[in-house]
Amino acid sequence: MIVSSLTVGPFEENCYLVVDDSSGDAVLVDPGDEGDRLLALVGASGARLTAIWVTHAHVDHVGAIAAVKRVHDVPVYLHALDLPLYRAAGRQAAMYGIPFDDPPLPDRDWNDGDEVHVGSLAFRVMHAPGHAPGHVVLHQHEVAFVGDCLFAGSIGRTDLPFADPVAMQASLERIAALPRDTVVYPGHGPSTSIGGERQTNPFLTGAARVVRG
């Protein structure tokens, strides 16, 4: 498995290209902005893009879907509970005064416990609401793409519309139960590990609790 990342847009969101080097298949996780750069990343990899995986539908995670879909007609995966946010992404962008290209509707739904594949790589879907109602984590033993649930030393916001601090606390407990050596790829900031966050992240050590801001 090869994981490449680009940090894009005014919110400095991390988009990931996940390539199964045995088959050459790839997926884009959270193409949030700067579609031209993401398309160049896919092209330079030599991989065959097979899907777009969206952890949640905030504007900074979906802003380049339309640009990518115009070149690669691949299915978009999104949890159904985030469809209202997805439909409202253009209004989110207008609130921040940033340009936005409305994406086509998702093609596939995430469900908790689903297994999805990139070539020979299998990932498990974990429904992890709190930051957003349809937020998911995509994980296997080696890596976890956690969107905006967990960051290095911190967690995602719970003061946004449709956020739920109680649900976030439960989601963090599920994420923390992943194997210690799992590499964590968050939606913002540097990568980390489950073991490292268990030791130092105040929201996982019990030093802090999730509250509504």
mmCIF file of C-alpha atoms in Angstrom:
data_model
loop_
_atom_site.group_PDB
_atom_site.id
_atom_site.type_symbol
_atom_site.label_atom_id
_atom_site.label_comp_id
_atom_site.label_asym_id
_atom_site.label_seq_id
_atom_site.Cartn_x
_atom_site.Cartn_y
_atom_site.Cartn_z
ATOM 1 C CA MET A 1 0.000 0.000 0.000
ATOM 2 C CA ILE A 2 1.181 3.486 -0.942
ATOM 3 C CA VAL A 3 -0.418 6.499 0.755
ATOM 4 C CA SER A 4 0.256 9.934 -0.710
ATOM 5 C CA SER A 5 -1.222 13.160 0.611
ATOM 6 C CA LEU A 6 -1.814 16.720 -0.504
ATOM 7 C CA THR A 7 -2.884 19.542 1.787
ATOM 8 C CA VAL A 8 -5.364 21.667 -0.132
ATOM 9 C CA GLY A 9 -7.516 24.746 0.102
ATOM 10 C CA PRO A 10 -7.892 27.578 2.602
ATOM 11 C CA PHE A 11 -8.751 25.122 5.385
ATOM 12 C CA GLU A 12 -5.526 23.149 4.766
ATOM 13 C CA GLU A 13 -7.389 19.869 4.439
ATOM 14 C CA ASN A 14 -5.533 16.625 3.852
ATOM 15 C CA CYS A 15 -6.584 14.594 0.809
ATOM 16 C CA TYR A 16 -5.118 11.105 0.475
ATOM 17 C CA LEU A 17 -4.430 8.927 -2.545
ATOM 18 C CA VAL A 18 -4.370 5.273 -1.510
ATOM 19 C CA VAL A 19 -2.777 2.929 -4.043
ATOM 20 C CA ASP A 20 -2.729 -0.857 -3.968
ATOM 21 C CA ASP A 21 0.666 -1.401 -5.546
ATOM 22 C CA SER A 22 -0.136 -5.010 -6.398
ATOM 23 C CA SER A 23 -3.045 -4.111 -8.698
ATOM 24 C CA GLY A 24 -2.479 -0.446 -9.514
ATOM 25 C CA ASP A 25 -5.954 0.461 -8.235
ATOM 26 C CA ALA A 26 -6.399 3.612 -6.174
ATOM 27 C CA VAL A 27 -8.960 5.703 -4.293
ATOM 28 C CA LEU A 28 -9.031 9.367 -3.312
ATOM 29 C CA VAL A 29 -10.060 10.045 0.270
ATOM 30 C CA ASP A 30 -11.674 13.451 0.883
ATOM 31 C CA PRO A 31 -10.789 15.471 -2.229
ATOM 32 C CA GLY A 32 -11.467 18.840 -0.619
ATOM 33 C CA ASP A 33 -10.123 21.478 -3.007
ATOM 34 C CA GLU A 34 -7.618 22.226 -5.780
ATOM 35 C CA GLY A 35 -8.882 19.608 -8.207
ATOM 36 C CA ASP A 36 -6.075 20.240 -10.695
ATOM 37 C CA ARG A 37 -3.423 19.363 -8.106
ATOM 38 C CA LEU A 38 -5.279 16.229 -7.090
ATOM 39 C CA LEU A 39 -5.690 15.124 -10.694
ATOM 40 C CA ALA A 40 -1.957 15.675 -11.195
ATOM 41 C CA LEU A 41 -1.277 13.530 -8.132
ATOM 42 C CA VAL A 42 -3.383 10.711 -9.556
ATOM 43 C CA GLY A 43 -1.738 11.031 -12.962
ATOM 44 C CA ALA A 44 1.775 11.035 -11.552
ATOM 45 C CA SER A 45 1.055 7.897 -9.540
ATOM 46 C CA GLY A 46 0.267 5.896 -12.664
ATOM 47 C CA ALA A 47 -2.577 4.274 -10.710
ATOM 48 C CA ARG A 48 -6.114 3.597 -11.902
ATOM 49 C CA LEU A 49 -8.600 5.609 -9.832
ATOM 50 C CA THR A 50 -11.572 3.431 -8.895
ATOM 51 C CA ALA A 51 -13.493 5.461 -6.293
ATOM 52 C CA ILE A 52 -13.779 8.601 -4.187
ATOM 53 C CA TRP A 53 -14.217 7.954 -0.462
ATOM 54 C CA VAL A 54 -15.675 10.762 1.640
ATOM 55 C CA THR A 55 -15.358 10.612 5.423
ATOM 56 C CA HIS A 56 -17.890 13.433 5.867
ATOM 57 C CA ALA A 57 -19.489 16.175 3.842
ATOM 58 C CA HIS A 58 -18.127 19.450 5.189
ATOM 59 C CA VAL A 59 -17.181 21.823 2.402
ATOM 60 C CA ASP A 60 -13.433 21.436 2.909
ATOM 61 C CA HIS A 61 -13.671 17.682 2.265
ATOM 62 C CA VAL A 62 -15.843 17.676 -0.882
ATOM 63 C CA GLY A 63 -14.818 20.759 -2.868
ATOM 64 C CA ALA A 64 -12.809 18.945 -5.567
ATOM 65 C CA ILE A 65 -15.170 16.036 -6.176
ATOM 66 C CA ALA A 66 -16.758 17.665 -9.227
ATOM 67 C CA ALA A 67 -13.370 18.361 -10.835
ATOM 68 C CA VAL A 68 -12.153 14.813 -10.250
ATOM 69 C CA LYS A 69 -15.403 13.267 -11.499
ATOM 70 C CA ARG A 70 -15.187 15.178 -14.772
ATOM 71 C CA VAL A 71 -11.967 13.307 -15.562
ATOM 72 C CA HIS A 72 -12.502 10.035 -13.687
ATOM 73 C CA ASP A 73 -16.112 8.850 -13.693
ATOM 74 C CA VAL A 74 -15.796 6.816 -10.507
ATOM 75 C CA PRO A 75 -18.335 6.254 -7.709
ATOM 76 C CA VAL A 76 -18.498 8.588 -4.731
ATOM 77 C CA TYR A 77 -19.072 6.959 -1.339
ATOM 78 C CA LEU A 78 -20.798 8.912 1.450
ATOM 79 C CA HIS A 79 -22.849 7.994 4.524
ATOM 80 C CA ALA A 80 -26.523 8.818 3.961
ATOM 81 C CA LEU A 81 -26.746 10.814 7.209
ATOM 82 C CA ASP A 82 -24.339 13.358 5.728
ATOM 83 C CA LEU A 83 -26.351 13.889 2.558
ATOM 84 C CA PRO A 84 -27.986 17.102 3.909
ATOM 85 C CA LEU A 85 -24.516 18.548 4.571
ATOM 86 C CA TYR A 86 -23.360 17.407 1.141
ATOM 87 C CA ARG A 87 -26.303 19.146 -0.541
ATOM 88 C CA ALA A 88 -25.596 22.297 1.484
ATOM 89 C CA ALA A 89 -21.862 22.419 0.763
ATOM 90 C CA GLY A 90 -22.299 25.250 -1.740
ATOM 91 C CA ARG A 91 -24.010 27.349 0.937
ATOM 92 C CA GLN A 92 -21.194 26.504 3.354
ATOM 93 C CA ALA A 93 -18.694 27.775 0.782
ATOM 94 C CA ALA A 94 -20.670 30.985 0.218
ATOM 95 C CA MET A 95 -20.617 31.691 3.967
ATOM 96 C CA TYR A 96 -16.822 31.584 3.871
ATOM 97 C CA GLY A 97 -16.585 33.481 0.585
ATOM 98 C CA ILE A 98 -14.775 30.706 -1.252
ATOM 99 C CA PRO A 99 -15.521 29.432 -4.780
ATOM 100 C CA PHE A 100 -17.224 26.069 -4.991
ATOM 101 C CA ASP A 101 -18.102 23.583 -7.733
ATOM 102 C CA ASP A 102 -21.212 21.632 -6.723
ATOM 103 C CA PRO A 103 -20.457 17.892 -6.785
ATOM 104 C CA PRO A 104 -22.791 15.280 -8.278
ATOM 105 C CA LEU A 105 -24.815 13.231 -5.843
ATOM 106 C CA PRO A 106 -23.039 10.295 -4.180
ATOM 107 C CA ASP A 107 -23.275 6.900 -5.831
ATOM 108 C CA ARG A 108 -22.839 4.569 -2.844
ATOM 109 C CA ASP A 109 -23.748 4.615 0.856
ATOM 110 C CA TRP A 110 -21.421 3.785 3.723
ATOM 111 C CA ASN A 111 -22.759 1.453 6.411
ATOM 112 C CA ASP A 112 -21.110 0.626 9.712
ATOM 113 C CA GLY A 113 -19.169 -2.624 9.399
ATOM 114 C CA ASP A 114 -19.019 -2.629 5.597
ATOM 115 C CA GLU A 115 -15.862 -3.934 3.968
ATOM 116 C CA VAL A 116 -14.619 -1.993 0.948
ATOM 117 C CA HIS A 117 -11.663 -2.682 -1.298
ATOM 118 C CA VAL A 118 -8.897 -0.959 -3.219
ATOM 119 C CA GLY A 119 -7.554 -3.770 -5.364
ATOM 120 C CA SER A 120 -6.450 -6.404 -2.861
ATOM 121 C CA LEU A 121 -6.628 -4.013 0.133
ATOM 122 C CA ALA A 122 -9.644 -4.396 2.419
ATOM 123 C CA PHE A 123 -10.873 -1.557 4.632
ATOM 124 C CA ARG A 124 -13.568 -1.619 7.298
ATOM 125 C CA VAL A 125 -16.113 1.188 7.602
ATOM 126 C CA MET A 126 -16.717 2.547 11.106
ATOM 127 C CA HIS A 127 -19.615 4.953 11.499
ATOM 128 C CA ALA A 128 -18.126 7.621 13.804
ATOM 129 C CA PRO A 129 -20.627 10.463 14.286
ATOM 130 C CA GLY A 130 -19.989 13.499 16.430
ATOM 131 C CA HIS A 131 -18.205 15.994 14.192
ATOM 132 C CA ALA A 132 -20.844 15.268 11.554
ATOM 133 C CA PRO A 133 -23.805 12.842 11.689
ATOM 134 C CA GLY A 134 -22.583 10.637 8.849
ATOM 135 C CA HIS A 135 -18.894 10.768 9.616
ATOM 136 C CA VAL A 136 -17.018 7.514 8.986
ATOM 137 C CA VAL A 137 -13.544 6.156 9.680
ATOM 138 C CA LEU A 138 -11.957 3.853 7.099
ATOM 139 C CA HIS A 139 -9.470 1.483 8.646
ATOM 140 C CA GLN A 140 -7.487 -1.705 8.400
ATOM 141 C CA HIS A 141 -4.668 -2.997 10.579
ATOM 142 C CA GLU A 142 -2.026 -0.686 9.148
ATOM 143 C CA VAL A 143 -3.852 2.619 8.685
ATOM 144 C CA ALA A 144 -6.982 4.570 9.573
ATOM 145 C CA PHE A 145 -8.388 7.535 7.668
ATOM 146 C CA VAL A 146 -10.198 9.345 10.456
ATOM 147 C CA GLY A 147 -11.411 12.537 8.789
ATOM 148 C CA ASP A 148 -12.056 15.184 11.429
ATOM 149 C CA CYS A 149 -12.736 12.903 14.403
ATOM 150 C CA LEU A 150 -9.198 12.638 15.718
ATOM 151 C CA PHE A 151 -6.156 14.869 15.222
ATOM 152 C CA ALA A 152 -2.626 14.668 16.576
ATOM 153 C CA GLY A 153 -3.171 15.874 20.137
ATOM 154 C CA SER A 154 -6.724 17.037 19.608
ATOM 155 C CA ILE A 155 -10.132 16.228 18.093
ATOM 156 C CA GLY A 156 -12.586 17.707 15.607
ATOM 157 C CA ARG A 157 -15.031 20.474 16.451
ATOM 158 C CA THR A 158 -18.355 19.651 18.069
ATOM 159 C CA ASP A 159 -19.856 23.162 17.938
ATOM 160 C CA LEU A 160 -20.870 23.025 14.274
ATOM 161 C CA PRO A 161 -24.436 22.473 12.995
ATOM 162 C CA PHE A 162 -25.442 18.796 13.361
ATOM 163 C CA ALA A 163 -22.438 18.050 15.606
ATOM 164 C CA ASP A 164 -23.011 15.935 18.712
ATOM 165 C CA PRO A 165 -20.496 15.911 21.601
ATOM 166 C CA VAL A 166 -21.982 12.778 23.191
ATOM 167 C CA ALA A 167 -21.711 10.887 19.906
ATOM 168 C CA MET A 168 -18.163 12.179 19.441
ATOM 169 C CA GLN A 169 -17.098 10.781 22.812
ATOM 170 C CA ALA A 170 -18.447 7.357 21.869
ATOM 171 C CA SER A 171 -16.765 7.517 18.458
ATOM 172 C CA LEU A 172 -13.413 8.400 20.022
ATOM 173 C CA GLU A 173 -13.670 5.376 22.299
ATOM 174 C CA ARG A 174 -14.212 3.127 19.273
ATOM 175 C CA ILE A 175 -11.311 4.701 17.389
ATOM 176 C CA ALA A 176 -9.019 4.361 20.405
ATOM 177 C CA ALA A 177 -9.751 0.629 20.462
ATOM 178 C CA LEU A 178 -8.026 0.139 17.084
ATOM 179 C CA PRO A 179 -4.592 -1.577 17.205
ATOM 180 C CA ARG A 180 -1.900 0.590 18.779
ATOM 181 C CA ASP A 181 0.368 0.534 15.729
ATOM 182 C CA THR A 182 -2.353 1.790 13.380
ATOM 183 C CA VAL A 183 -1.142 4.898 11.528
ATOM 184 C CA VAL A 184 -3.743 7.661 11.794
ATOM 185 C CA TYR A 185 -4.271 9.902 8.766
ATOM 186 C CA PRO A 186 -6.420 12.872 9.855
ATOM 187 C CA GLY A 187 -8.283 15.462 7.829
ATOM 188 C CA HIS A 188 -5.992 18.230 9.107
ATOM 189 C CA GLY A 189 -2.495 18.300 10.523
ATOM 190 C CA PRO A 190 0.204 15.645 10.734
ATOM 191 C CA SER A 191 -0.266 11.898 10.819
ATOM 192 C CA THR A 192 -0.002 10.105 14.147
ATOM 193 C CA SER A 193 -0.720 6.669 15.614
ATOM 194 C CA ILE A 194 -3.385 5.142 17.810
ATOM 195 C CA GLY A 195 -0.779 4.208 20.412
ATOM 196 C CA GLY A 196 0.688 7.697 20.483
ATOM 197 C CA GLU A 197 -2.717 9.323 20.854
ATOM 198 C CA ARG A 198 -3.717 6.941 23.649
ATOM 199 C CA GLN A 199 -0.671 8.128 25.572
ATOM 200 C CA THR A 200 -0.775 11.864 24.886
ATOM 201 C CA ASN A 201 -4.138 13.030 23.521
ATOM 202 C CA PRO A 202 -6.114 14.465 26.466
ATOM 203 C CA PHE A 203 -9.392 13.359 24.911
ATOM 204 C CA LEU A 204 -8.199 9.740 24.880
ATOM 205 C CA THR A 205 -6.327 9.727 28.203
ATOM 206 C CA GLY A 206 -9.349 11.018 30.097
ATOM 207 C CA ALA A 207 -7.794 14.384 30.935
ATOM 208 C CA ALA A 208 -10.396 16.191 28.804
ATOM 209 C CA ARG A 209 -13.992 15.537 27.861
ATOM 210 C CA VAL A 210 -15.819 16.443 24.699
ATOM 211 C CA VAL A 211 -18.058 19.454 25.186
ATOM 212 C CA ARG A 212 -20.083 21.693 22.942
ATOM 213 C CA GLY A 213 -18.066 24.797 22.208
#
